[in-house]
Phi, psi and omega in degrees: 000333184298331184297334179288340187248009180299313180298319180294321179295317178296316179299320179297315180298320178296315180296320179294323177296318177297320180297320179295314179298315182293319179298320179291321179294326183279320188253326182073011179230154179293318181298316179295320179296315179296325178297314178293322178297320179296320179297320177300316180297314181297318179298320180294320178294319178300316181297318179295316181296326180280341190243008179297321177296329175298318180297320180295315180293318176306315182296321181295326178280317181298327182299336181263000181262155178286165188298326181298313182285334173298313180295322179296320179294320183282350177248293178299318180298327179294320178296319179295316183293315184279304184284315185290304188275329183269344181238303185291319184302308178299323179294322179296321178301313181295317181298317181287313184294324183259000180065038181256162173278166182304313182291326177294322178294318177298315180299320179295318182295328183272327187253342178221066186299330180295314178295322178301314179298318181299318181292316179298316181295329180294339180268010187296323183299313179294319179296317180297319180295311182293305183296318180296318181293317181296313180296319179299320178294322178300312181291314182296322181296333178291320183271331176276066184224111183293340180269357180287121183243358176252122183235137176267291175272082194302319186294341174262310188294325178295320179292319178296323178296322178292318181294345179296343177290341175275113186299133176062027180298320181293325178294317179298316180299314182294321178297321177296317179298315179299318180296316181296318179293322180298332178293344179271352186259163173296152185311313181296316179292325180298317179296315178301316181295316180297314181295313182293321177297317178297319178295326176298317178294315180298320179298317178299314180298319181297317180294318177298318180297317178299316178299319179294318179297317179294321179295319178296321178296317179296319179296321179294317179292322178297323179295336179269003178096001180274143178259103182228126177229123182231150177233022184300315180300314178295322179299313179296317180301313183294322180289324175291322177298315177302317181298317181296321177294323185287338178307311184296318181293319181295313180294317181294333182298332181291349175289339182254327182201150174249016179269118185300321182296314180296316180298315181298318180296311182296312182290329179292321176300314179299319180296322179296318180292327176297319177297318179297320176300318180300314179300315181298315181297322180289310187286330179271355180063036185296323183294324178288329182284325180245098195293336183257359183298319179296322179298315179299322180295318181288328173295321178295324178294318177299318179297316180295318178299317178297318179295320178297319179296314181293330182294349174297335180246318185242136177280127178240122182303143181297332178296324178294316179300311180296322181293319179298314179298317181296320180296314181297316179291320178299317178296318180294325177293314179298319179296322179294316179297317179298318179295320181296323178291325181285324180235074182295338180248121182301327181291323178295317180300316181299319181294318181296316181294323179295324178293000000 
């Protein structure tokens, strides 16, 4: 198993070395340096705990993509996840919110971290609306599926599967939730929340539509005898999903530090380990081996999406968010192991279910 994490471990050592150098340059003391190093470690652990369900969902999508696009996601996608979302994204928020240029935003983050934190935090309502809505749609679309025949929490999932016959039922439910939460906010924040939440839903639909169009194109070419396999739709979907997951981590990181360099180092380490988990889950076929693990991950995504939406009004500690996800995934894993022991042979299980 260690071979899957060699790159992440090397990347972690490099980041920790940079943290030590940066800490010494900033503080000039061993205690100050160790303090900053500890924050980097905590941030990386926080990111992993918040994103394990992301790795499971990534693996479920990657498993259906061809090897070329798998490699592109694990290389190009890594650059987008680490450089784009952990560094460029917070700077872009500050630049847009404060009307600054890119270099001015960088200068503000390095020389006035308190003001930088205030500007990023001021954009939380919009981020919570967009990210929460997108993640909620990802989770709901998994359960609102009439063709889904494997259920973990059967008394809920079976009903949701039946309701999938009502077109756009999950969208209607989510819009009602967004509207109810917006009623708790000040008028200006309510409008921002409604617009960003709607854009989150529209983005999900747009990515799904693109994936469907590309799939239809491939089927048409295949019917003509051409061998074409593309993962562009899945690639875009996974990167937007990664971005939605990182919103919570980036905003939550300011609870520990307002230093952009420290936040970027800690969250990047976590992002690398999530990628390693994704590779391991795909290559070891873990999702096929543990039948309810994917269900637990999607329930965790719905929980995270709901928490992000609610966080527009109420502050919820990141430890609570991570704990909820870990409990749901842990329970689904335990349930999967129990099921595997009870039905060690898939053919026996099929016969029993048919009876």
